[in-house]
Amino acid sequence: MGEAGARPDPRVATPEQWRDYLYLQRNAAGWTTESWYHRMGCRRYLVVERHTVTNEIRSAAPAESRRDL
Amino acid sequence: MVVSGTLHVYVSQTDRGELVFGASVDPFASYSTRGSLEFVEGLATHVLELMPALEKVRVLRQWAGLCDMTPDFAPIMGPTDVEGFLVDVGWGTYGFKAGPVSGEAIAELVATGRTPELIAPFRLARFADGRLVGEKGAAAVGH
C-alpha cells in the first residue's frame, strides 16, 4: 500500500497536508517503512520494514501495534 | 512480437534466435534491476500459457528497469508554479507510444501559452485538487 507515515488529524489538516500524506513519497533507495495488506493470506494490515534495492525484509508487525503511523 | 493483454506478457525473438519475454511492473516500489522471484515465476507461467511448446527452454538471464509510476498511473503534463518551467514526465511503461502526440501538445503549449484540451486533465495541480485521472494509462501489458 506504500510508505507508512503519520496520518494527519482530519479535524485540522489542510488540503496540502492531505496531498503530502496521500501522494508524496520519499522513494528512498534503501530501508523504508511501508503499510502492507496481506490479501492472499491472513488479510491483516501490516507495517513492514523493507529494503527497496535488495527486497530484504527486516521486520513485520500488525498495523495495530504501530498506532503512530 | 506476440503480445497478450490478458496474460500481461509479450514475446519477441532476437536475430540470434533467443526469445525475449517482457511483462509488467512489480506491484511495490523497487530499485532492483532484477525482477522478484514471484514476478519471474508469474511471467514464466504466463509465457507457457501463451506458448506451451516452450516448456523445455532454459532461462539465460533476466533483468529489470525502472518505471516512473505516478500515484494515478497517468503522466504529468503542463505548466508548473515556476514561470517557464513545464513538465512532461511520469510516463511509466508507455512513453514510447504516446511520446509523439504528447510532444505535439507540449509544443503547442510552449508556442501559444495555452494548455491544449487534450492534455489539460494531466496537469501537475491535479494532485493538490484531488482530481486524479480516472483511467489507468498503461502499455498493452497492463498493471
Tab-separated table of C-alpha atoms in Angstrom:
chain	number	residue	atom	x	y	z
A	1	MET	CA	0.000	0.000	0.000
A	2	GLY	CA	3.039	2.280	0.043
A	3	GLU	CA	5.138	4.116	2.551
A	4	ALA	CA	3.768	4.442	6.043
A	5	GLY	CA	3.627	7.891	7.552
A	6	ALA	CA	1.843	9.724	10.339
A	7	ARG	CA	-1.782	10.336	9.306
A	8	PRO	CA	-2.824	13.986	9.598
A	9	ASP	CA	-5.592	14.833	12.058
A	10	PRO	CA	-8.699	15.083	9.795
A	11	ARG	CA	-10.181	17.806	12.012
A	12	VAL	CA	-7.376	20.269	11.399
A	13	ALA	CA	-5.437	19.004	8.343
A	14	THR	CA	-5.117	21.380	5.411
A	15	PRO	CA	-5.585	20.167	1.799
A	16	GLU	CA	-1.826	20.498	1.360
A	17	GLN	CA	-1.172	18.174	4.310
A	18	TRP	CA	-3.593	15.602	2.888
A	19	ARG	CA	-1.908	15.837	-0.506
A	20	ASP	CA	1.502	15.307	1.038
A	21	TYR	CA	0.229	12.340	3.061
A	22	LEU	CA	-1.501	10.680	0.096
A	23	TYR	CA	0.848	11.354	-2.801
A	24	LEU	CA	4.307	12.483	-1.759
A	25	GLN	CA	6.611	9.566	-1.061
A	26	ARG	CA	10.303	9.546	-0.159
A	27	ASN	CA	11.017	6.802	-2.712
A	28	ALA	CA	14.253	6.036	-0.902
A	29	ALA	CA	16.661	3.519	-2.397
A	30	GLY	CA	17.245	1.781	0.929
A	31	TRP	CA	15.343	0.917	4.102
A	32	THR	CA	11.754	2.074	4.113
A	33	THR	CA	8.708	1.554	6.353
A	34	GLU	CA	5.564	0.558	4.471
A	35	SER	CA	1.956	-0.446	5.014
A	36	TRP	CA	1.071	-3.841	3.534
A	37	TYR	CA	-2.234	-5.677	3.227
A	38	HIS	CA	-1.832	-9.480	3.325
A	39	ARG	CA	-4.718	-10.074	0.937
A	40	MET	CA	-3.922	-13.645	-0.128
A	41	GLY	CA	-3.210	-14.779	3.418
A	42	CYS	CA	-4.397	-13.603	6.816
A	43	ARG	CA	-5.987	-10.414	5.380
A	44	ARG	CA	-4.356	-8.287	8.038
A	45	TYR	CA	-2.733	-4.902	7.670
A	46	LEU	CA	0.965	-4.902	8.486
A	47	VAL	CA	3.799	-2.436	8.935
A	48	VAL	CA	6.848	-3.790	7.125
A	49	GLU	CA	10.446	-2.573	7.063
A	50	ARG	CA	11.783	-3.412	3.594
A	51	HIS	CA	14.919	-2.577	1.616
A	52	THR	CA	13.861	-1.253	-1.786
A	53	VAL	CA	17.069	-2.349	-3.549
A	54	THR	CA	17.534	-5.892	-2.190
A	55	ASN	CA	13.875	-6.518	-1.237
A	56	GLU	CA	15.122	-7.791	2.152
A	57	ILE	CA	12.535	-7.554	4.945
A	58	ARG	CA	13.852	-6.558	8.383
A	59	SER	CA	10.618	-6.599	10.352
A	60	ALA	CA	6.860	-7.046	10.029
A	61	ALA	CA	4.299	-6.201	12.680
A	62	PRO	CA	0.494	-5.949	12.847
A	63	ALA	CA	-0.617	-2.425	11.955
A	64	GLU	CA	-2.467	-2.036	15.264
A	65	SER	CA	0.886	-2.275	17.063
A	66	ARG	CA	2.036	0.880	15.265
A	67	ARG	CA	-0.605	3.451	16.119
A	68	ASP	CA	1.944	6.180	15.485
A	69	LEU	CA	1.714	5.523	11.717
B	1	MET	CA	6.356	-9.834	-31.447
B	2	VAL	CA	3.429	-11.541	-29.770
B	3	VAL	CA	1.579	-9.598	-27.077
B	4	SER	CA	-1.163	-10.796	-24.764
B	5	GLY	CA	-3.011	-8.101	-22.862
B	6	THR	CA	-4.870	-10.767	-20.887
B	7	LEU	CA	-1.743	-12.613	-19.767
B	8	HIS	CA	0.282	-9.401	-19.365
B	9	VAL	CA	3.215	-10.733	-21.347
B	10	TYR	CA	4.965	-10.195	-24.653
B	11	VAL	CA	7.337	-12.452	-26.584
B	12	SER	CA	9.876	-11.319	-29.164
B	13	GLN	CA	12.574	-13.314	-30.948
B	14	THR	CA	16.007	-11.768	-31.414
B	15	ASP	CA	18.177	-12.141	-34.513
B	16	ARG	CA	20.242	-14.724	-32.568
B	17	GLY	CA	17.165	-16.880	-32.031
B	18	GLU	CA	16.740	-16.193	-28.338
B	19	LEU	CA	13.290	-15.359	-27.054
B	20	VAL	CA	12.802	-12.197	-25.037
B	21	PHE	CA	9.870	-12.046	-22.641
B	22	GLY	CA	8.594	-8.879	-21.074
B	23	ALA	CA	5.810	-8.075	-18.700
B	24	SER	CA	4.603	-5.517	-16.204
B	25	VAL	CA	5.998	-3.838	-13.088
B	26	ASP	CA	6.456	-5.189	-9.571
B	27	PRO	CA	3.404	-4.205	-7.510
B	28	PHE	CA	5.633	-2.396	-4.979
B	29	ALA	CA	8.417	0.196	-5.144
B	30	SER	CA	11.771	-1.351	-6.053
B	31	TYR	CA	15.154	-0.128	-7.204
B	32	SER	CA	16.341	-3.637	-8.004
B	33	THR	CA	17.425	-4.288	-11.593
B	34	ARG	CA	16.110	-7.851	-11.292
B	35	GLY	CA	12.510	-8.955	-11.077
B	36	SER	CA	11.419	-10.563	-7.821
B	37	LEU	CA	11.138	-14.386	-7.773
B	38	GLU	CA	7.347	-14.223	-7.626
B	39	PHE	CA	7.347	-11.954	-10.638
B	40	VAL	CA	9.631	-14.180	-12.712
B	41	GLU	CA	7.569	-17.260	-11.790
B	42	GLY	CA	4.379	-15.481	-12.804
B	43	LEU	CA	5.919	-14.370	-16.080
B	44	ALA	CA	7.095	-17.916	-16.858
B	45	THR	CA	3.604	-19.234	-16.128
B	46	HIS	CA	2.031	-16.755	-18.497
B	47	VAL	CA	4.582	-17.473	-21.229
B	48	LEU	CA	3.725	-21.186	-21.057
B	49	GLU	CA	0.009	-20.441	-21.171
B	50	LEU	CA	0.669	-18.473	-24.341
B	51	MET	CA	3.226	-20.880	-25.888
B	52	PRO	CA	3.178	-24.311	-24.188
B	53	ALA	CA	5.821	-25.618	-26.625
B	54	LEU	CA	8.427	-23.547	-24.760
B	55	GLU	CA	8.262	-25.712	-21.621
B	56	LYS	CA	11.801	-27.111	-22.119
B	57	VAL	CA	13.628	-23.843	-22.806
B	58	ARG	CA	16.121	-22.591	-20.239
B	59	VAL	CA	16.214	-19.070	-18.853
B	60	LEU	CA	19.548	-17.462	-19.749
B	61	ARG	CA	19.206	-14.198	-17.862
B	62	GLN	CA	16.686	-11.722	-16.549
B	63	TRP	CA	16.776	-8.044	-15.814
B	64	ALA	CA	14.512	-5.150	-14.911
B	65	GLY	CA	14.484	-1.421	-15.497
B	66	LEU	CA	12.954	1.416	-13.506
B	67	CYS	CA	9.468	2.729	-14.303
B	68	ASP	CA	8.456	6.151	-13.007
B	69	MET	CA	4.868	5.483	-11.938
B	70	THR	CA	2.716	8.365	-10.675
B	71	PRO	CA	0.043	7.918	-7.971
B	72	ASP	CA	-2.728	7.558	-10.604
B	73	PHE	CA	-0.548	5.797	-13.231
B	74	ALA	CA	-1.037	8.686	-15.655
B	75	PRO	CA	1.684	11.067	-16.857
B	76	ILE	CA	2.081	14.671	-15.716
B	77	MET	CA	1.987	17.300	-18.469
B	78	GLY	CA	1.738	21.067	-18.371
B	79	PRO	CA	2.962	24.208	-16.650
B	80	THR	CA	4.222	24.414	-13.064
B	81	ASP	CA	4.350	27.174	-10.467
B	82	VAL	CA	7.774	28.113	-11.837
B	83	GLU	CA	7.497	30.544	-14.736
B	84	GLY	CA	8.663	28.984	-17.986
B	85	PHE	CA	9.195	25.532	-16.461
B	86	LEU	CA	6.956	22.866	-17.961
B	87	VAL	CA	6.841	19.156	-17.249
B	88	ASP	CA	6.110	16.143	-19.447
B	89	VAL	CA	7.014	13.293	-17.104
B	90	GLY	CA	5.801	10.154	-15.320
B	91	TRP	CA	5.242	8.126	-18.453
B	92	GLY	CA	5.780	4.807	-16.720
B	93	THR	CA	5.519	1.965	-19.209
B	94	TYR	CA	4.096	3.588	-22.300
B	95	GLY	CA	6.051	6.728	-23.148
B	96	PHE	CA	7.301	5.366	-26.451
B	97	LYS	CA	3.791	5.034	-27.798
B	98	ALA	CA	2.384	8.326	-26.565
B	99	GLY	CA	5.571	10.402	-26.917
B	100	PRO	CA	4.843	11.893	-30.350
B	101	VAL	CA	1.337	13.176	-29.608
B	102	SER	CA	2.320	14.469	-26.171
B	103	GLY	CA	5.283	16.259	-27.725
B	104	GLU	CA	2.945	17.904	-30.197
B	105	ALA	CA	0.642	19.054	-27.400
B	106	ILE	CA	3.523	20.369	-25.289
B	107	ALA	CA	4.919	22.190	-28.335
B	108	GLU	CA	1.549	23.895	-28.791
B	109	LEU	CA	1.589	24.873	-25.107
B	110	VAL	CA	5.097	26.332	-25.439
B	111	ALA	CA	4.178	28.218	-28.599
B	112	THR	CA	0.811	29.632	-27.505
B	113	GLY	CA	0.964	29.668	-23.694
B	114	ARG	CA	-2.396	27.859	-23.613
B	115	THR	CA	-2.781	24.252	-22.452
B	116	PRO	CA	-4.377	22.135	-25.209
B	117	GLU	CA	-7.627	20.472	-24.121
B	118	LEU	CA	-6.106	17.065	-24.867
B	119	ILE	CA	-3.599	17.272	-22.016
B	120	ALA	CA	-5.449	19.589	-19.610
B	121	PRO	CA	-6.531	16.750	-17.227
B	122	PHE	CA	-2.885	15.696	-16.796
B	123	ARG	CA	-1.732	18.907	-15.128
B	124	LEU	CA	0.525	18.751	-12.064
B	125	ALA	CA	-2.021	20.546	-9.867
B	126	ARG	CA	-4.459	17.626	-10.159
B	127	PHE	CA	-2.905	16.015	-7.085
B	128	ALA	CA	-3.489	19.118	-4.974
B	129	ASP	CA	-7.044	19.463	-6.325
B	130	GLY	CA	-7.892	15.791	-5.792
B	131	ARG	CA	-8.812	15.371	-9.468
B	132	LEU	CA	-6.819	12.315	-10.470
B	133	VAL	CA	-7.059	10.838	-13.946
B	134	GLY	CA	-9.553	8.005	-13.578
B	135	GLU	CA	-8.375	5.781	-16.386
B	136	LYS	CA	-5.100	3.990	-15.774
B	137	GLY	CA	-2.677	4.616	-18.592
B	138	ALA	CA	-0.630	1.562	-19.452
B	139	ALA	CA	1.125	-0.301	-22.185
B	140	ALA	CA	-0.528	-3.369	-23.724
B	141	VAL	CA	0.880	-5.200	-20.734
B	142	GLY	CA	-1.282	-3.606	-18.068
B	143	HIS	CA	-0.915	-3.127	-14.322
